[in-house]
mmCIF file of C-alpha atoms and ligand atoms in Angstrom:
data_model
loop_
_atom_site.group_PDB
_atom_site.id
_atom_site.type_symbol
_atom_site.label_atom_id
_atom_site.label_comp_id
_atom_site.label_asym_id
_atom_site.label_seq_id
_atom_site.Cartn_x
_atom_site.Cartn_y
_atom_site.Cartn_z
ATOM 1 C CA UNK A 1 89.295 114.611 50.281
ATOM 2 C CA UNK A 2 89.360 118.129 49.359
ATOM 3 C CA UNK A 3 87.127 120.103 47.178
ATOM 4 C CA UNK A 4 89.007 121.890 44.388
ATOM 5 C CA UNK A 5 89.121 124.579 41.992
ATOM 6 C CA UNK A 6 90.933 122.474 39.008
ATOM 7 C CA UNK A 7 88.738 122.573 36.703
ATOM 8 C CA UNK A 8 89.019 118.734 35.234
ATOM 9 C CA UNK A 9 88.209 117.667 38.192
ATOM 10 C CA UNK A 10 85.998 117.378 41.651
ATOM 11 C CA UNK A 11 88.476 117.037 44.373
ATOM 12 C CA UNK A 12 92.220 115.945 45.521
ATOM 13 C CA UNK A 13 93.454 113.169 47.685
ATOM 14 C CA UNK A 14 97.120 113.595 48.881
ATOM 15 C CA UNK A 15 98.353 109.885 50.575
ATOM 16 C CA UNK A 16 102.008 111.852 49.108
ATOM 17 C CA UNK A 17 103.217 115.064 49.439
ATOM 18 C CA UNK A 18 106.005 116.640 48.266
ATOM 19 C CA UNK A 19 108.219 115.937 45.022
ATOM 20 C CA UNK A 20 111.304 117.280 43.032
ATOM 21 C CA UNK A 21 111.664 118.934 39.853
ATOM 22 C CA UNK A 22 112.841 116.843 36.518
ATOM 23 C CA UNK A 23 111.658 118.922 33.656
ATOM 24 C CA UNK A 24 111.045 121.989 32.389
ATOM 25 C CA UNK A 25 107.223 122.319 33.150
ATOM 26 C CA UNK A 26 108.180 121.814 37.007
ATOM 27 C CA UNK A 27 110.014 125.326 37.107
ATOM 28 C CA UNK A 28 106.888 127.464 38.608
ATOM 29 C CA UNK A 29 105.430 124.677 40.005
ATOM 30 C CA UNK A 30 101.956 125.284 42.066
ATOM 31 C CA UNK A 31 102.417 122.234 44.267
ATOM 32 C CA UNK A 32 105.693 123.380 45.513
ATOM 33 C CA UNK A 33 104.641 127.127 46.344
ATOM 34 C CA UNK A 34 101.246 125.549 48.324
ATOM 35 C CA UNK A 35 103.421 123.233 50.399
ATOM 36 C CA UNK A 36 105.944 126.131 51.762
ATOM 37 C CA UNK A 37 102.615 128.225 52.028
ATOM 38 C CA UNK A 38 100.936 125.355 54.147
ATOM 39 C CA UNK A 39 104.068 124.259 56.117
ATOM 40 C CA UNK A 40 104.693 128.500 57.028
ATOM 41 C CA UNK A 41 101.011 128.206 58.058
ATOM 42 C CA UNK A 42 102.351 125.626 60.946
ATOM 43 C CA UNK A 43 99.547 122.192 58.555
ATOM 44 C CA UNK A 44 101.402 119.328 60.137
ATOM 45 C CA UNK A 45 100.912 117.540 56.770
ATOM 46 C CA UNK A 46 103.531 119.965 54.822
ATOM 47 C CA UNK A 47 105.912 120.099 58.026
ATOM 48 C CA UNK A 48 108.908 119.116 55.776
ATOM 49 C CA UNK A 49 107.390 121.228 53.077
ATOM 50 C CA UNK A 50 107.897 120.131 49.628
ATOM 51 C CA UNK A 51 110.156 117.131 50.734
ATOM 52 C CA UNK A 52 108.012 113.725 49.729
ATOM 53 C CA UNK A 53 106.402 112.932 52.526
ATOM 54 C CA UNK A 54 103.815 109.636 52.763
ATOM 55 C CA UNK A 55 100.948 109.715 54.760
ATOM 56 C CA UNK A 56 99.382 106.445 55.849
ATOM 57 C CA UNK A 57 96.633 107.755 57.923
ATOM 58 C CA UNK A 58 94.990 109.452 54.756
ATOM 59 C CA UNK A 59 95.171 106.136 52.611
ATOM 60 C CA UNK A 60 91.478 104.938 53.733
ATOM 61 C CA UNK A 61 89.304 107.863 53.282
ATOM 62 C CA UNK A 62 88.181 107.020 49.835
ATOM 63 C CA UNK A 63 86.594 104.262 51.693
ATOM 64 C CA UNK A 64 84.687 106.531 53.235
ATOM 65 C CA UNK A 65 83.227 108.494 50.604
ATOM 66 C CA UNK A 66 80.019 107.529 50.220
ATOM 67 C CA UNK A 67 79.290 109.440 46.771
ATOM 68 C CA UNK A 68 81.136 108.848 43.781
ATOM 69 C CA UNK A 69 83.533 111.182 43.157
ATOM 70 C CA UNK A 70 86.455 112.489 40.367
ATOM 71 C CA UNK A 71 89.414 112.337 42.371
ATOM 72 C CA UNK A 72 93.002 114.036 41.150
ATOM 73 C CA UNK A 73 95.156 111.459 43.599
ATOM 74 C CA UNK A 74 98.205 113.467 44.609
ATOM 75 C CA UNK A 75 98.001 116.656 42.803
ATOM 76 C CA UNK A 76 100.721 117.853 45.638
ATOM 77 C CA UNK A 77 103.029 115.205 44.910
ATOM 78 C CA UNK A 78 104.224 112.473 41.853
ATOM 79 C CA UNK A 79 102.916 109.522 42.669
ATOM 80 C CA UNK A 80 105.826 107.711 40.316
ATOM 81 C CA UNK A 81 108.202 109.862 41.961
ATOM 82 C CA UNK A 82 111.815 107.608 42.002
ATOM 83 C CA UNK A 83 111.404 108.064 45.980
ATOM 84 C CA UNK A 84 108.119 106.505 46.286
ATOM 85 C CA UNK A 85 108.104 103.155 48.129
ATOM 86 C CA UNK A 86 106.682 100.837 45.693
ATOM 87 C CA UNK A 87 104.870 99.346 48.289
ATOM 88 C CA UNK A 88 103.289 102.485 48.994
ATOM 89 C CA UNK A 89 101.762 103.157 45.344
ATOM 90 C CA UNK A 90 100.487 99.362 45.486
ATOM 91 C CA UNK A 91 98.450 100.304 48.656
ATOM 92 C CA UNK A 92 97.320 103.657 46.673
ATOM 93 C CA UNK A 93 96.630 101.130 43.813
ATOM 94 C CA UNK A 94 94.752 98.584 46.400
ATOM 95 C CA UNK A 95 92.542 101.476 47.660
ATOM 96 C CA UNK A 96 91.344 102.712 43.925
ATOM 97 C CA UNK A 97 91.261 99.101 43.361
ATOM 98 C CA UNK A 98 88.823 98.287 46.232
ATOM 99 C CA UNK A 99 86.763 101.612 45.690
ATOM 100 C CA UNK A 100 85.204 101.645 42.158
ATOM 101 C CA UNK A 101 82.451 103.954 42.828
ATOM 102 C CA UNK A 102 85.140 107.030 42.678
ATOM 103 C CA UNK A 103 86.839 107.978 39.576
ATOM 104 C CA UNK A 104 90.686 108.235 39.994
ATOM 105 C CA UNK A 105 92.968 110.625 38.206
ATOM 106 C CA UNK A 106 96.669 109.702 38.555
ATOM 107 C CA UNK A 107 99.154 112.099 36.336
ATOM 108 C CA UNK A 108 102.780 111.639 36.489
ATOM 109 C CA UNK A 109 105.735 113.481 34.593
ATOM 110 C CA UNK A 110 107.721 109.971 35.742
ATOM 111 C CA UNK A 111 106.350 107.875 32.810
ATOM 112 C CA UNK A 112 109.572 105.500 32.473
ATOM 113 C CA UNK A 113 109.043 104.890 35.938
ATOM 114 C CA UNK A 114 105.188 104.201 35.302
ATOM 115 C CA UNK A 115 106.087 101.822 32.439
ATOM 116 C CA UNK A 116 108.766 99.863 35.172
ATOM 117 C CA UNK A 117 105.696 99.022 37.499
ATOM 118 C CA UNK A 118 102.911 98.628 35.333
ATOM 119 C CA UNK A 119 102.827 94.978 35.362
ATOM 120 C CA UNK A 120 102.738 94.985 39.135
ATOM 121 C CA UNK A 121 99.530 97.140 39.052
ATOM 122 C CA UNK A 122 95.963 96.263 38.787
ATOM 123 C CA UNK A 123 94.438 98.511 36.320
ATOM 124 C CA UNK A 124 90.921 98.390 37.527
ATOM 125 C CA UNK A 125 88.637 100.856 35.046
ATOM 126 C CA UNK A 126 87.718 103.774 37.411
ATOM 127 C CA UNK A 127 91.774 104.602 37.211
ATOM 128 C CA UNK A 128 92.024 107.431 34.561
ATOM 129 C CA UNK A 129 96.180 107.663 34.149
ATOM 130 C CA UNK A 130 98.028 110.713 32.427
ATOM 131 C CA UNK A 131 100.820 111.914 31.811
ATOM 132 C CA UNK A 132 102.168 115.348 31.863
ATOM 133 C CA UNK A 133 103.607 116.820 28.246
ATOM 134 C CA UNK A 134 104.784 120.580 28.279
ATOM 135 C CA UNK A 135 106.602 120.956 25.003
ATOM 136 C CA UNK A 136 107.993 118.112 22.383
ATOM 137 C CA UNK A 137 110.762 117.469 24.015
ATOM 138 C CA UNK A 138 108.231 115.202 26.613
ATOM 139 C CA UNK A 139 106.474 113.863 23.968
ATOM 140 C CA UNK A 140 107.890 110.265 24.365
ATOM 141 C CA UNK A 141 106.086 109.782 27.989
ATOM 142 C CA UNK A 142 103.345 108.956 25.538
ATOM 143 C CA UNK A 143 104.787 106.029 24.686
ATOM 144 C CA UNK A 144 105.578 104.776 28.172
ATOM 145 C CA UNK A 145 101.618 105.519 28.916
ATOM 146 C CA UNK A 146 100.592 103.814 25.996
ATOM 147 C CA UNK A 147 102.048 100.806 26.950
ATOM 148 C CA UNK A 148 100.681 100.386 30.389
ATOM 149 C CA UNK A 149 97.215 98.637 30.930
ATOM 150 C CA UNK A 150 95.422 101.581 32.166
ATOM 151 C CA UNK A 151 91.778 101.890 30.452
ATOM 152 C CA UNK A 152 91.525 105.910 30.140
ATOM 153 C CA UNK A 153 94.930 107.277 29.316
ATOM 154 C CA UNK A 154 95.175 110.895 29.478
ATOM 155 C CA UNK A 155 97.624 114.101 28.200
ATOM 156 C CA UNK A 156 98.079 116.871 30.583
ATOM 157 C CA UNK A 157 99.775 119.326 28.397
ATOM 158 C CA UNK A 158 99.916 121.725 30.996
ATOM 159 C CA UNK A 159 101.864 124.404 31.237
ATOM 160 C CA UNK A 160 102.537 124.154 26.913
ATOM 161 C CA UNK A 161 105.629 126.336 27.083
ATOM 162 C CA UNK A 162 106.605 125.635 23.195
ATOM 163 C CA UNK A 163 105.050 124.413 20.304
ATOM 164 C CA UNK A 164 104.343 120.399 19.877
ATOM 165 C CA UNK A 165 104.264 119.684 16.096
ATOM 166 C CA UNK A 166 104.154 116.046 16.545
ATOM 167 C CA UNK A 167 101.268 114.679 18.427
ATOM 168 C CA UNK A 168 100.510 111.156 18.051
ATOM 169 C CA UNK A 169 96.820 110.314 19.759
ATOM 170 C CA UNK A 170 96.402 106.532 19.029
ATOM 171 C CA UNK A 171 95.268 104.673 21.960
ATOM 172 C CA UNK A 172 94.891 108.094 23.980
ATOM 173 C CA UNK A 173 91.493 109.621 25.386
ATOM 174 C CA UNK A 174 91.372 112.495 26.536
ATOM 175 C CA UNK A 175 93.562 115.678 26.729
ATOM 176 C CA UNK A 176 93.737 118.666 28.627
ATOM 177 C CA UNK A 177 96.018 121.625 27.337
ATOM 178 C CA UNK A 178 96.553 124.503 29.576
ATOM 179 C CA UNK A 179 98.694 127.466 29.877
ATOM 180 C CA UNK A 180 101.235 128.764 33.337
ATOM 181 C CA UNK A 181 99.755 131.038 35.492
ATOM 182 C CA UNK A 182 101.065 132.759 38.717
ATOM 183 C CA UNK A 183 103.941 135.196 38.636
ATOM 184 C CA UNK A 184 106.466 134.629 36.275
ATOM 185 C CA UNK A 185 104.320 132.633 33.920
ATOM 186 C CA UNK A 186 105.762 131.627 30.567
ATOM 187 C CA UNK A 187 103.512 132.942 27.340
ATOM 188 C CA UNK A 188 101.517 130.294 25.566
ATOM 189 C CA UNK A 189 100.684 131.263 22.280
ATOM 190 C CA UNK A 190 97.420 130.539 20.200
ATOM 191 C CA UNK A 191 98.839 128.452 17.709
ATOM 192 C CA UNK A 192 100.254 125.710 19.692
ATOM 193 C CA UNK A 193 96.943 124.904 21.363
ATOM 194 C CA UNK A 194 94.611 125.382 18.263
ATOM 195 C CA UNK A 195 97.292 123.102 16.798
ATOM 196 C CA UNK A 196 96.646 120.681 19.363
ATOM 197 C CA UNK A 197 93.201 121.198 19.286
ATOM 198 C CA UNK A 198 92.760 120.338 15.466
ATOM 199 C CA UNK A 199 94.709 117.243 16.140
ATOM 200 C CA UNK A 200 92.490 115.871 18.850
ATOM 201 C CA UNK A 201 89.343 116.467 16.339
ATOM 202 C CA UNK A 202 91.126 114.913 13.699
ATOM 203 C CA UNK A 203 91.697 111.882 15.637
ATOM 204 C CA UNK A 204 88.537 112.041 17.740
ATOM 205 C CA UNK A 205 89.756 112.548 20.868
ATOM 206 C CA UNK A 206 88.095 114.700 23.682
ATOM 207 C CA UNK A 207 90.050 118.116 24.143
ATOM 208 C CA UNK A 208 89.852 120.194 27.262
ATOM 209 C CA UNK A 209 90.835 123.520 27.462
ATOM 210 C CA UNK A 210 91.708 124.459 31.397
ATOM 211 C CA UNK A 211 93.077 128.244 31.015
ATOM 212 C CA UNK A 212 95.414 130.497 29.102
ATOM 213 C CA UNK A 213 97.233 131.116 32.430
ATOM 214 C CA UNK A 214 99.409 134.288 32.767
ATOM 215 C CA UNK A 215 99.466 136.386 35.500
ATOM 216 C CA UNK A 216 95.955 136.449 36.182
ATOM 217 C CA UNK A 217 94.318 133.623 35.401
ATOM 218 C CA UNK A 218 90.674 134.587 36.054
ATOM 219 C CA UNK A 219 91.295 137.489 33.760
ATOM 220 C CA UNK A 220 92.303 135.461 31.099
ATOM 221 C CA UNK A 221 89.873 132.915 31.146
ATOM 222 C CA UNK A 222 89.647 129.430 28.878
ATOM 223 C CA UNK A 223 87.728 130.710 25.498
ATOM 224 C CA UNK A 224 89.219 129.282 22.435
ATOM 225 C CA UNK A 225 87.876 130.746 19.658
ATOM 226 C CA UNK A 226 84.472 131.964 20.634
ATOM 227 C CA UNK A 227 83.875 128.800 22.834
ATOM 228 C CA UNK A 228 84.755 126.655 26.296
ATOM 229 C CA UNK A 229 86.512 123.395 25.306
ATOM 230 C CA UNK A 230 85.338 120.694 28.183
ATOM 231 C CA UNK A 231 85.594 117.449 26.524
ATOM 232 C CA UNK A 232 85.384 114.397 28.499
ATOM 233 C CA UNK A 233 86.593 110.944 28.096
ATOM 234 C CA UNK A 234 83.538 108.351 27.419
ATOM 235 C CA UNK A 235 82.205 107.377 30.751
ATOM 236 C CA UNK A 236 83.397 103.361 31.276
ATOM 237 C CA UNK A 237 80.932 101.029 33.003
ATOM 238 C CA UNK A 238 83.110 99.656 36.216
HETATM 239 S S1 SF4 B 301 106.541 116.734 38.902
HETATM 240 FE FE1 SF4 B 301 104.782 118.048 39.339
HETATM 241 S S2 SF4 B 301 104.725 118.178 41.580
HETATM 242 FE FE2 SF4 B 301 106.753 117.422 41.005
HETATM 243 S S3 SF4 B 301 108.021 119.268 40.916
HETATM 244 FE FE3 SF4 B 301 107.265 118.836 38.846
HETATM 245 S S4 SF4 B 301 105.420 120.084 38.665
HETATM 246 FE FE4 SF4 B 301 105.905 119.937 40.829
#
């Protein structure tokens, strides 16, 4: 378990590494720029650098986590990736399963592949699943999330490189809306996340604003209109 500096979050666990790009949002992507970084730094986890990679000896540690903790599982990797041995994510799934004290954060741009599994998963509570929506154009993913039996279902609409005009919230908890940073950033513009924004108060659902992003994120910052945006889902009794 890592400590990290997303802000939705407490810490990472990566059982996967490693991933391939399938839509637009993946084109700066963090986790693939970290990997090369780590695997020129000589980690023996990234050694095949952004190739998927599993890693079986990591799989227990949230066993031995003795405080509860917010866990993003696999922000380095897809954890629906089509690669993924399917026995692998039910052994993720068995861990989470077996460790309800920790709160688990699964997001996934793979959401058809998501929907193909769900039935084979046990959606204990303390799984919070999401899926990633950058633009319209992803906006059916919802769907796929909506019908699995996860209890917290989450948006990440993160990076928002155009304007969603359709957002339908039903049966959805939480959502987080950021903007790209790093070099090379595409612009996010006001209106698409006060747009989002006002939809998530109209249908009561808790909004989190991560960042604006660009090419310096800290300079930037995450006020929205005078104020920070941190909405939570409702804490679930496991
Ligand atoms: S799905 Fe996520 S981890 Fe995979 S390439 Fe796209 S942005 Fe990167």
């Amino acid at each position: 378990m890592k400590k990290t500096k997303i802000e939705w979050t407490e810490s990472t666990w990566n059982p996967a590494t490693g991933c391939s790009k399938i839509s637009a949002g993946c084109k700066n992507c963090y986790a693939e720029k970290m990997a090369k970084r780590l695997q020129a730094m000589g980690i023996d986890k990234y050694s095949t650098g952004f190739q998927l990679a599993v890693h079986e000896d990591v799989l227990d540690e949230p066993y031995s986590w003795r405080t509860p903790r917010t866990v993003f599982v696999n922000s380095m990797s897809d954890l629906f990736h089509e690669k993924m041995p399917f026995d692998f994510i039910l052994k993720v799934f068995k861990v989470m399963n077996e460790t309800p004290r920790h709160t688990f954060q699964v997001l996934t741009k793979r959401a058809d592949v998501l929907y193909e599994y769900n039935q084979h998963l046990t959606w204990t509570k303390n799984i919070w699943m999401g899926v990633t929506v950058e633009s319209q154009a992803y906006v059916n993913r919802i769907d796929y999330l909506r019908s699995t039996g996860a209890t917290v279902k989450f948006l990440s609409i993160e990076p928002l490189i155009d304007e969603i005009r359709y957002l339908d919230l039903e049966d959805i908890d939480w959502v987080i809306v950021g903007g790209e940073s790093g070099p090379g950033a595409r612009p996010m513009q006001e209106e698409w996340v006060l747009s989002i924004r006002n939809e998530c108060i109209t249908q009561n659902v808790p909004f989190f604003f991560k960042q604006w992003g660009g090419k310096n994120k800290k300079l930037t910052g995450r006020v929205l209109e005078g104020k920070i945006w941190n909405g939570m889902p409702q804490r679930i009794e496991y």
